[in-house]
Short mmCIF file of C-alpha atoms in Angstrom, two decimals:
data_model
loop_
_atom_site.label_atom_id
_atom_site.label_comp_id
_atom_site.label_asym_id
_atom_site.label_seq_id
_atom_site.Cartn_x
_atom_site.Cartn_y
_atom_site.Cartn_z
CA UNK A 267 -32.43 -2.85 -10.78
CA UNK A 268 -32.81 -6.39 -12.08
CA UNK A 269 -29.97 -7.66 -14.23
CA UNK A 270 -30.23 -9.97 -17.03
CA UNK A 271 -29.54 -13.72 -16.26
CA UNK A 272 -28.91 -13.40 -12.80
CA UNK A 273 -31.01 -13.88 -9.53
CA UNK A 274 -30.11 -11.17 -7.45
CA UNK A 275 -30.01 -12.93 -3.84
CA UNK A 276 -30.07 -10.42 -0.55
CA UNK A 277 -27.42 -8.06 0.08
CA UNK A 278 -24.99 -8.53 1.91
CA UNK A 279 -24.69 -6.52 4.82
CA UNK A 280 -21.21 -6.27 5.38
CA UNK A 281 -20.64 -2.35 5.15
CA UNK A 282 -20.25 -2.05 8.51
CA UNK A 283 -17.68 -4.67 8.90
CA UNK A 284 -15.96 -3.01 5.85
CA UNK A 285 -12.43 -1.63 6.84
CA UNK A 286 -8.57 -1.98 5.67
CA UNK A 287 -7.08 -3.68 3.13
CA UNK A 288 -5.13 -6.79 3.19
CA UNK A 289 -2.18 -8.00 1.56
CA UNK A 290 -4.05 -10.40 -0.15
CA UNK A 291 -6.51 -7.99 -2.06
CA UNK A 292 -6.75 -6.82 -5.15
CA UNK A 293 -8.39 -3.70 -5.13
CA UNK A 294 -7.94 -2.72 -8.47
CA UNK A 295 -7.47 -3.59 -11.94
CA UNK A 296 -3.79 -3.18 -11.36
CA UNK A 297 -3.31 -4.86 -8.14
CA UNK A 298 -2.56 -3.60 -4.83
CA UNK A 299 0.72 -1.95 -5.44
CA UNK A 300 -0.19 -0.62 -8.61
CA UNK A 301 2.27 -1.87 -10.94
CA UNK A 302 0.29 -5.03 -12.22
CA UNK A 303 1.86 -7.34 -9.69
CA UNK A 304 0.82 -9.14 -6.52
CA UNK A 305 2.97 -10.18 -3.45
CA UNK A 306 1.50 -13.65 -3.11
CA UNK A 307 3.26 -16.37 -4.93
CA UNK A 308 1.25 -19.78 -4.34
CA UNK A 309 -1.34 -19.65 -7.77
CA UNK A 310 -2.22 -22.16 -9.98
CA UNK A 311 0.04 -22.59 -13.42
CA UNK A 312 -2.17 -24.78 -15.03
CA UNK A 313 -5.85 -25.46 -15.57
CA UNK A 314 -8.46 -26.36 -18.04
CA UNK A 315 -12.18 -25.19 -18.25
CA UNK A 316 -13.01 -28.75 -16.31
CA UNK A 317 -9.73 -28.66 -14.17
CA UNK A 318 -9.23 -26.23 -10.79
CA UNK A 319 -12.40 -23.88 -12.03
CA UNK A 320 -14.15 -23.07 -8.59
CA UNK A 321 -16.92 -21.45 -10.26
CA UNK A 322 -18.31 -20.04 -13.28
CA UNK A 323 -20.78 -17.02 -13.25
CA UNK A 324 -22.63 -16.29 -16.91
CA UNK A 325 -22.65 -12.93 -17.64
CA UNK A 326 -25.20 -10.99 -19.26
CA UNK A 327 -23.32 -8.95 -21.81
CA UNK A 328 -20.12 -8.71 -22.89
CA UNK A 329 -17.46 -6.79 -21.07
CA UNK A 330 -13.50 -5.62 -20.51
CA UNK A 331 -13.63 -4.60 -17.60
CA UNK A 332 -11.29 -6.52 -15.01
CA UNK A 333 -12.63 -7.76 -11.43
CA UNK A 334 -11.42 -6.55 -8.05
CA UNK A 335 -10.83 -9.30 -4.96
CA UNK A 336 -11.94 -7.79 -1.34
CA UNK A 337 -11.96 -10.35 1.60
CA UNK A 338 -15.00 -12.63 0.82
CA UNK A 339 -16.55 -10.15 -2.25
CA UNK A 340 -15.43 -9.29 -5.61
CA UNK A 341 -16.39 -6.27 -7.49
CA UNK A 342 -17.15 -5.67 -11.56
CA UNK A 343 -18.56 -3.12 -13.44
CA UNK A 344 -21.26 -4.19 -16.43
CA UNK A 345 -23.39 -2.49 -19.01
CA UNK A 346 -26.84 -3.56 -19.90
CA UNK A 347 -28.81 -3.07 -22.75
CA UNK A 348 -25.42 -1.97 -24.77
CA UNK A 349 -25.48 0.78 -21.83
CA UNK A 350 -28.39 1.94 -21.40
CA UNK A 351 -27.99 0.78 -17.77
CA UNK A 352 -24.41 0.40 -16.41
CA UNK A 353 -23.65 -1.54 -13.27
CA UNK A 354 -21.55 -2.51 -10.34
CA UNK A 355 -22.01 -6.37 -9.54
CA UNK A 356 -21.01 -7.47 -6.49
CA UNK A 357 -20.41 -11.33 -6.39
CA UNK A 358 -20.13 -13.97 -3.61
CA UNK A 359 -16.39 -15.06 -3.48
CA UNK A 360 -16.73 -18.51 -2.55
CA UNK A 361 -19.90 -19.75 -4.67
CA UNK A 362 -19.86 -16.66 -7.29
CA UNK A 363 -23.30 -15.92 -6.76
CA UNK A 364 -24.52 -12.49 -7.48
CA UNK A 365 -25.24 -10.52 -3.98
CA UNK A 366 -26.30 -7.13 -5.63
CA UNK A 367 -26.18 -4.92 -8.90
CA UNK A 368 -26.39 -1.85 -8.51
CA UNK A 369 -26.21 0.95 -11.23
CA UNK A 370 -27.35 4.28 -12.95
CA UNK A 371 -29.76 4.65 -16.18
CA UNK A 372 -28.44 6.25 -19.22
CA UNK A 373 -30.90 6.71 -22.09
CA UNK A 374 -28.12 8.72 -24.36
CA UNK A 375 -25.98 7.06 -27.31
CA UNK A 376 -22.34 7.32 -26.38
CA UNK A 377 -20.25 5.77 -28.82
CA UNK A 378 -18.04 3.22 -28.67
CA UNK A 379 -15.50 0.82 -30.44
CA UNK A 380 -17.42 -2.34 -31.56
CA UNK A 381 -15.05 -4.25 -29.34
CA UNK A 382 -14.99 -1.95 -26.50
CA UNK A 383 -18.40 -2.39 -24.34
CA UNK A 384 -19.42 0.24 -22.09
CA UNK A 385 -18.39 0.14 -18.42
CA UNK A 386 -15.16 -1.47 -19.80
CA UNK A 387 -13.45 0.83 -16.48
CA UNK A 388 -12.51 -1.24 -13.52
CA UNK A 389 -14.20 -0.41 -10.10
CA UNK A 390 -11.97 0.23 -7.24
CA UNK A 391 -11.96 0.03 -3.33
CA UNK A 392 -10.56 1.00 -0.55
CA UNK A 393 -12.01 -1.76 1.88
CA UNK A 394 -15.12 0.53 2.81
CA UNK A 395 -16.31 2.14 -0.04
CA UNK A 396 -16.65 1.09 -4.29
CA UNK A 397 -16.37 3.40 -7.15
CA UNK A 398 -17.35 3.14 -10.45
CA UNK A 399 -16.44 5.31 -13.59
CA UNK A 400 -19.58 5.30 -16.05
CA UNK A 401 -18.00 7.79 -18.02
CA UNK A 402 -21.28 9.84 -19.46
CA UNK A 403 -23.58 8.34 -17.14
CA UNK A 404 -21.11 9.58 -13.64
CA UNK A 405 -18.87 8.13 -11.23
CA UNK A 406 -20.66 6.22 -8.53
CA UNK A 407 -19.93 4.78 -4.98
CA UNK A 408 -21.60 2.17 -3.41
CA UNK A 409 -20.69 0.93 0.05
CA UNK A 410 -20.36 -2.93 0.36
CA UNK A 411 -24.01 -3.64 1.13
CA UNK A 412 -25.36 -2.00 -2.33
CA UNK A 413 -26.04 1.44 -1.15
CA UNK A 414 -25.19 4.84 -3.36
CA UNK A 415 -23.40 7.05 -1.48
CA UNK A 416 -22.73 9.69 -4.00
CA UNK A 417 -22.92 10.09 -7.76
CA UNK A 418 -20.82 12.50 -9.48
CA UNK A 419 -21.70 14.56 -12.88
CA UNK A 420 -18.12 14.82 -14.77
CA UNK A 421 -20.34 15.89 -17.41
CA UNK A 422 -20.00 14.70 -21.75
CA UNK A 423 -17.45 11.99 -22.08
CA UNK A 424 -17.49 11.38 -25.83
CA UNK A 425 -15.43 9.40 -28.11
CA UNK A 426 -15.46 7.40 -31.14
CA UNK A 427 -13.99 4.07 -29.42
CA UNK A 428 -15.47 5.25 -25.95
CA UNK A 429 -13.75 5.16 -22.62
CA UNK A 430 -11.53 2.51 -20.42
CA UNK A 431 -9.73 4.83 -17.59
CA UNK A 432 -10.15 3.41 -14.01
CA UNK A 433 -10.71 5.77 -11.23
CA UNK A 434 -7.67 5.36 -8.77
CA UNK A 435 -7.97 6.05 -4.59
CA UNK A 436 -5.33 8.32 -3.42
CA UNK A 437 -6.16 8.91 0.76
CA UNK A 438 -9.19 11.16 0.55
CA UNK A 439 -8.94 11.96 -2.87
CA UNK A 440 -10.23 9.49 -6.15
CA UNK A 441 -8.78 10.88 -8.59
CA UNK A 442 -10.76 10.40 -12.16
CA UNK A 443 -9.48 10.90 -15.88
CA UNK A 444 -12.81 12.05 -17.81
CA UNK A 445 -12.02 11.19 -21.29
CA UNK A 446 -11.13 10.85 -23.99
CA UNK A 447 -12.61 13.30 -26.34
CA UNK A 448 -12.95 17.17 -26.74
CA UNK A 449 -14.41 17.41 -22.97
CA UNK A 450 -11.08 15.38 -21.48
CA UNK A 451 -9.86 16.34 -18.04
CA UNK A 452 -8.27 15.39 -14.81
CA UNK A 453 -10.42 15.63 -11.82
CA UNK A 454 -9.97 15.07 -7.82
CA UNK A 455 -13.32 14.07 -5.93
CA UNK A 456 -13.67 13.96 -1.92
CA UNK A 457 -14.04 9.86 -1.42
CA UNK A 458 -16.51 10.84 1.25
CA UNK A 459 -18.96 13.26 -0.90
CA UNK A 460 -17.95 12.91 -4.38
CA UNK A 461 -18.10 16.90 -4.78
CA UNK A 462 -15.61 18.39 -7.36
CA UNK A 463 -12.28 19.54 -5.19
CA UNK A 464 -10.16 20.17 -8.88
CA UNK A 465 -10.19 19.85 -12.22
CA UNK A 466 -7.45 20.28 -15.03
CA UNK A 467 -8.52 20.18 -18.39
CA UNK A 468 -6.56 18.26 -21.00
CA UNK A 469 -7.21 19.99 -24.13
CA UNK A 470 -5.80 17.02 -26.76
CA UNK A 471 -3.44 18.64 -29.47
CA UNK A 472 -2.59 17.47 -33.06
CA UNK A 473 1.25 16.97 -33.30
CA UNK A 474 3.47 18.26 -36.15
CA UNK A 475 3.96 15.28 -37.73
CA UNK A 476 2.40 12.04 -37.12
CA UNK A 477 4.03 8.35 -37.44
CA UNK A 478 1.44 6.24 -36.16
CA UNK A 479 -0.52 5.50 -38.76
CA UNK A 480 -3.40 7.72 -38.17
CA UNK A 481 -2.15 10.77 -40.47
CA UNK A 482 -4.81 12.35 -43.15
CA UNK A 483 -8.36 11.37 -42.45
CA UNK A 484 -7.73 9.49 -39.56
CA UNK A 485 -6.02 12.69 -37.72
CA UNK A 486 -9.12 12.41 -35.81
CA UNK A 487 -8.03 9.77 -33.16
CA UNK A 488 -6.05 11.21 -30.26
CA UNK A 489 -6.00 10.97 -26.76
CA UNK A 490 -5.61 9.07 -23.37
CA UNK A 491 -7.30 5.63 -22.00
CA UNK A 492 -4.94 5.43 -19.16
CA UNK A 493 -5.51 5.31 -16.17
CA UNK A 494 -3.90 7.54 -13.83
CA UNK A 495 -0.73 6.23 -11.57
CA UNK A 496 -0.11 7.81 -8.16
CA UNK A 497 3.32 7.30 -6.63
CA UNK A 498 5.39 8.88 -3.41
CA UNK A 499 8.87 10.18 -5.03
CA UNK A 500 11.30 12.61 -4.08
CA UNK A 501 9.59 12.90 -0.31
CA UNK A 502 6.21 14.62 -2.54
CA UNK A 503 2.97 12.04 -4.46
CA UNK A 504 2.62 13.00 -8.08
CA UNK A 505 -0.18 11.86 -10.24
CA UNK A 506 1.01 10.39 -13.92
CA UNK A 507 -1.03 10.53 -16.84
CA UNK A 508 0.29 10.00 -20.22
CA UNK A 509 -1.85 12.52 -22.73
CA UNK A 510 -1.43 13.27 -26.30
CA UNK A 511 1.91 13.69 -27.22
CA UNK A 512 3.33 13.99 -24.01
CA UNK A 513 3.80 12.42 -19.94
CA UNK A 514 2.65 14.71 -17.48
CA UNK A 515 2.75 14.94 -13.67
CA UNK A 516 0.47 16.61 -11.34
CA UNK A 517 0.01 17.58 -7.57
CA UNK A 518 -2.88 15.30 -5.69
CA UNK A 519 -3.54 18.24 -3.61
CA UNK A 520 -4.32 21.05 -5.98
CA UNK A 521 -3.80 19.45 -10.10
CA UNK A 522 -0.99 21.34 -10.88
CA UNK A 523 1.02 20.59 -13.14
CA UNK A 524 4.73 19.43 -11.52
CA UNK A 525 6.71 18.47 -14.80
CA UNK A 526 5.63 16.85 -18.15
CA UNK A 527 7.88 15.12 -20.91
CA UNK A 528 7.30 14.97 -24.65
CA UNK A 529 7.97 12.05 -26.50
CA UNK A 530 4.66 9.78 -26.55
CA UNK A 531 2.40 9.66 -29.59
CA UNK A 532 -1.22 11.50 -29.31
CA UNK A 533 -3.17 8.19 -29.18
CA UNK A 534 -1.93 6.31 -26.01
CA UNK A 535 -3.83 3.36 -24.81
CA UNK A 536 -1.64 1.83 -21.83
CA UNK A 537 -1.04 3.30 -18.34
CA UNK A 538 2.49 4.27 -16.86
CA UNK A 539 4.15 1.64 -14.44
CA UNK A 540 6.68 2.29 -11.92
CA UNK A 541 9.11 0.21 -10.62
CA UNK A 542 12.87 0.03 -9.88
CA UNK A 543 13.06 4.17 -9.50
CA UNK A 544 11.72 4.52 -12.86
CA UNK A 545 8.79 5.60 -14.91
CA UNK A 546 7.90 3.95 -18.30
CA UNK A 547 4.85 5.27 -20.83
CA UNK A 548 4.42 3.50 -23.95
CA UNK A 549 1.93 5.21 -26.47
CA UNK A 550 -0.46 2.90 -28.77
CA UNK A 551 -0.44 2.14 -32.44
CA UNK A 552 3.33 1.98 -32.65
CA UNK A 553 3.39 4.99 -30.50
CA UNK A 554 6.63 6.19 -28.72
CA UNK A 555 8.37 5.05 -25.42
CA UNK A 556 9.46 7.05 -23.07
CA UNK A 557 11.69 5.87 -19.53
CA UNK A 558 11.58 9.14 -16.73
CA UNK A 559 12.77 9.67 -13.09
CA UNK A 560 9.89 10.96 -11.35
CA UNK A 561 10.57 14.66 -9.21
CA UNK A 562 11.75 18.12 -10.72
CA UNK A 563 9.77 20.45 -12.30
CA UNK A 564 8.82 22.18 -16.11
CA UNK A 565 9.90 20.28 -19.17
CA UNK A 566 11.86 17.29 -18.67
CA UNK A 567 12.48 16.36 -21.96
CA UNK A 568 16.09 16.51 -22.14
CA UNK A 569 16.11 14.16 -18.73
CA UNK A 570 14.92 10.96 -20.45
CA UNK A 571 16.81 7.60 -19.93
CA UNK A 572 15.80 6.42 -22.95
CA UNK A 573 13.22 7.30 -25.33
CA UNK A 574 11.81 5.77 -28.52
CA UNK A 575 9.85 7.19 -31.30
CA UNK A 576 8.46 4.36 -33.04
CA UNK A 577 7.23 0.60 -31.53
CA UNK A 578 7.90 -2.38 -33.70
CA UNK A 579 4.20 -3.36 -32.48
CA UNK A 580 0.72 -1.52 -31.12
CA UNK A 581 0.38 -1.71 -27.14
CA UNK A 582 -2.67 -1.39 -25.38
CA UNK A 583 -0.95 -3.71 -21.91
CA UNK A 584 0.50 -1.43 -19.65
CA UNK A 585 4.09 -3.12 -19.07
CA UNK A 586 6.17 -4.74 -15.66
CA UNK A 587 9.27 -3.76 -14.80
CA UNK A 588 10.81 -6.21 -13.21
CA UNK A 589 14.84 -7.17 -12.10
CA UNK A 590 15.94 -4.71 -14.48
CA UNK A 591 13.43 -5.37 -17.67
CA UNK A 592 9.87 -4.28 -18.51
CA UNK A 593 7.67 -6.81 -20.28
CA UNK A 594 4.44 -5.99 -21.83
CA UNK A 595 2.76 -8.03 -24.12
CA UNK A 596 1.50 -6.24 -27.37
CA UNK A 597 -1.62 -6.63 -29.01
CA UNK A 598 -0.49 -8.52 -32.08
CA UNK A 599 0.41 -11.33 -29.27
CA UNK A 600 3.90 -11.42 -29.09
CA UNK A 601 5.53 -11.04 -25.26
CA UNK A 602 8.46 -8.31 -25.52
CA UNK A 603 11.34 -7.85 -23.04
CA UNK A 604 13.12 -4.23 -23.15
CA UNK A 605 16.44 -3.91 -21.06
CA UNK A 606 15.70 -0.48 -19.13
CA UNK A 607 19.04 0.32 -18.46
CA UNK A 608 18.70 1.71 -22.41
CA UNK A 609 15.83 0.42 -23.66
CA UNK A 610 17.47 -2.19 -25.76
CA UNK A 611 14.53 -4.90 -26.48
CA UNK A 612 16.09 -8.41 -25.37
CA UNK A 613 13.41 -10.33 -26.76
CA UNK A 614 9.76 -10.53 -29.18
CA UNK A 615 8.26 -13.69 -28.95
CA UNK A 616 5.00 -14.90 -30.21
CA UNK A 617 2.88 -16.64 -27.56
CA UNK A 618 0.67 -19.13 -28.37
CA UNK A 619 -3.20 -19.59 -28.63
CA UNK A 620 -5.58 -22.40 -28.37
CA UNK A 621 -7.91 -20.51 -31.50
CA UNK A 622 -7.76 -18.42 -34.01
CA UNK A 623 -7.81 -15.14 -31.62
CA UNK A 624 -4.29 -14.76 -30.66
CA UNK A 625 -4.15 -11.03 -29.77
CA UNK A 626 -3.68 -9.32 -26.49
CA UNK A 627 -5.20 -6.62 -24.69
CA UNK A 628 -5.20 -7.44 -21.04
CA UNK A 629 -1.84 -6.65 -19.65
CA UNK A 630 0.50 -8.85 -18.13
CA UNK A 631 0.37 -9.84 -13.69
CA UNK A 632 3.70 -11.00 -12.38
CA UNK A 633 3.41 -13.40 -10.11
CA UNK A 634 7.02 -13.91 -8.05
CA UNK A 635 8.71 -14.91 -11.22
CA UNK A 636 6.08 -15.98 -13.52
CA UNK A 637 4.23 -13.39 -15.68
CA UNK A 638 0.54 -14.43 -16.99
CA UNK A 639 -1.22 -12.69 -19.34
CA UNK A 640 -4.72 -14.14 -21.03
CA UNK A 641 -5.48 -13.60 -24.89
CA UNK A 642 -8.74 -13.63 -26.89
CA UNK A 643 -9.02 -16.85 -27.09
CA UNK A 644 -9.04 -16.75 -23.33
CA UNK A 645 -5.86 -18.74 -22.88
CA UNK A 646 -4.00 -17.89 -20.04
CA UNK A 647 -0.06 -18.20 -20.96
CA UNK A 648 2.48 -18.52 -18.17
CA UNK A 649 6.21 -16.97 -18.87
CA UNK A 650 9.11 -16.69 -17.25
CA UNK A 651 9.94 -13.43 -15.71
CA UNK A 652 13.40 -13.43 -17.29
CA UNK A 653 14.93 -11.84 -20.00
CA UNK A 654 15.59 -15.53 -21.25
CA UNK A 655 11.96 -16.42 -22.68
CA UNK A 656 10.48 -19.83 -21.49
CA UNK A 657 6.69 -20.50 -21.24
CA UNK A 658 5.65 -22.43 -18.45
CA UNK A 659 1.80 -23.04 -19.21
CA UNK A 660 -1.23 -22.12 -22.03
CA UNK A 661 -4.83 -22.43 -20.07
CA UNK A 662 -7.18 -22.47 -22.00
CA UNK A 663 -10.58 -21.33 -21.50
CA UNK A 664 -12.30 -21.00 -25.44
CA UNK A 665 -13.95 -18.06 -24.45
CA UNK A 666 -13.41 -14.56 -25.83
CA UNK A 667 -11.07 -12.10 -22.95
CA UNK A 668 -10.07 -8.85 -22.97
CA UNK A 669 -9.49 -8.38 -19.26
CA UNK A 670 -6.69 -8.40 -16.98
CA UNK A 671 -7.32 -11.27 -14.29
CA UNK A 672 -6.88 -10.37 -10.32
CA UNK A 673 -5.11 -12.73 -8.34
CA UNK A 674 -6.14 -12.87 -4.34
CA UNK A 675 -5.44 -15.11 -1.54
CA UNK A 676 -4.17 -18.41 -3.96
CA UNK A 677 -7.46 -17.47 -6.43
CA UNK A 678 -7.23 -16.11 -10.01
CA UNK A 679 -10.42 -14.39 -11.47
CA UNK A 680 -10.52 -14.37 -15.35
CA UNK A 681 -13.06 -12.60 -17.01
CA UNK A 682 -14.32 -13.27 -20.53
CA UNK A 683 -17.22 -11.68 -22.46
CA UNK A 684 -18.98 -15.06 -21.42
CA UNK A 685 -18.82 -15.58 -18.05
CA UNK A 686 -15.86 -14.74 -14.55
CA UNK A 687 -14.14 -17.64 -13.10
CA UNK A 688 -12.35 -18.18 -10.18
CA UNK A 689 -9.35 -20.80 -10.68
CA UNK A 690 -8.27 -22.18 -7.35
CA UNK A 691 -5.95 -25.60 -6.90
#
């Protein structure tokens, strides 16, 4: 297919020389351990749209969607047309050049937030293969050379602010939350076929009472855009998913359910972390918190470490736990520090911004101890990872963001709805 704005040059052939990952990838939109960090230390703190940009690549549309870093390739997904075709780009890491686009046609109206595209799920890899959640339209995977290798039909995925769940690669498996929306489920594909080898459905509940601010004729907007989390624990993998009104764990190998927790609200935008022995969920629109060992079975309720009802703020970030804290930055723009030994926040500070855009919906990449984390004005701010708050850096780009950047090999990649860069010293 031809995209808009961009030459596509030949492919390149690289499939075959496709294998492991490194250390320094970032294979997916939360890094490769999963927990929206990165190993590497040596990045840039500061830069300027004329200072340490590599390269700039206009995009055709606007997106959210974050980039993944393989060896010399990264990886994004992109609508066209407001999604009438949806796309896998696969870019040229040293110029930025576009090497392929590949995608699937999709004639249907889905809807959709006004400021949530379509394709706004990350791709993800596993150093041979790439796979793309289109939500309506399929999950796709393309080897590195542009080829399909299987599409899957998850069927309907239908909401009124659309869809943002990543698929995740777990061994064999890719596991693939198809919602939300009345047709919401969990599903594991083969990575080598894409056939159907489970699926749990989700049916997404109306709770008692609600404190979010969504009561009355709003009731309407529940459910999950998180991404699913695998983790080893207790010698056994689970799969976490936070759903309406509650945390739930499930068994790669077959979907069942291992243990589930109540305490998060029914509209939950952010995905668990893990880190430090613990799990923490945080629901959206002032949505609850909850902190859980991972392992045992049923309802865990009563086994919380700490558990809140109601956030001060909204949170679409997923947070970092770090040294004993979990930072996330919430949407309103303000950087918060929790203590996790009770979930006492340390700090709420409001980060700065270079415009008038000052909200957050990326989440946060520690980097040794610095945490960045970009806003809508597409400033880039640099903390501290410390429960003592200090900014180190704003970097500001002027251009509209909602993306999490990936960090690879000394490079950052920042997508706004304008244009990816790649910020190098």
């Amino acid at each position: 297919m031809t995209p808009l704005r961009l030459t596509p040059a030949r492919c390149l052939l690289v499939g075959a020389l496709a294998g492991t990952l490194s250390a320094a990838d970032w294979p997916s939109w939360r890094g490769p351990r999963q927990d929206n960090s990165t190993p590497e230390t040596r990045f840039p703190e500061r830069w300027s749209k004329s200072e340490h940009v590599r390269w700039r690549t206009e995009l055709p549309e606007a997106g959210n969607s974050s980039p993944i870093v393989i060896g010399g390739k990264v990886f994004g997904t992109q609508a066209l047309h407001d999604g009438k075709q949806r796309t896998v780009m696969a870019l040229d890491r040293k110029t930025g050049k576009l090497r392929w686009q590949q995608g699937v046609a999709y004639d249907e109206a889905d809807p959709r937030h006004k400021t949530n595209p379509h394709c706004a799920a990350s791709p993800v890899t596993d150093g041979r293969c790439v796979v793309a959640s289109f939500g309506s339209a399929g999950i796709v995977a393309y080897d590195f050379s542009g080829k399909t290798l299987w599409k899957a039909d998850l069927g309907k995925q239908r909401h009124e602010w659309g869809q943002g769940s990543s698929p995740v690669i777990h061994g064999d498996r890719v596991i693939v939350y198809h919602g939300p929306g009345e047709f919401s489920s969990l599903h594991s594909l083969d990575k080598k076929t894409g056939k159907v080898q489970w699926k749990v459905v989700l049916k997404e509940q109306h709770p008692a009472e609600r404190f979010d601010g969504f009561a009355g004729k709003n009731d309407g907007a529940l459910g999950t855009f998180s991404t699913p989390l695998v983790i080893r624990a207790q010698e056994r993998d689970e799969i976490i998913l936070p759903v309406a009104n509650k945390v739930r764990a499930f068994a790669p190998a077959d979907g069942r359910e291992l243990w589930s927790s109540d305490g998060i609200n029914p509209l939950v935008y952010s995905s668990t972390t893990f880190g430090e022995g613990t799990l923490l969920s945080m629901g959206g629109f002032f949505g609850g918190v909850v902190a859980i060992r991972p392992g045992g079975e049923g309802d865990r309720t009563g086994q919380r470490l700490f558990h809140e009802q109601r956030m001060k703020k909204h949170t679409i970030g997923s947070p970092i736990i770090h040294e004993g804290h979990a930072y996330v930055s919430v949407t309103d723009g303000f950087l918060q520090c929790y203590r996790m030994t009770d979930g006492k926040m340390v700090f709420e500070e409001r980060l700065p911004s270079s415009g008038a855009a000052s909200a957050t919906r990326a989440s946060c990449v520690r980097v040794g101890d610095r945490i960045y984390v970009v806003n809508q004005s597409g400033d880039t701010l640099v903390v501290k990872a410390s429960p003592k708050y200090e900014l180190l850096a704003s970097n500001p780009l002027g251009e509209l963001s909602n993306s999490t950047p990936a960090f690879s090999d000394g490079e950052i990649f920042v997508r706004t709805h304008n244009a990816l860069y790649c910020i190098a010293q």
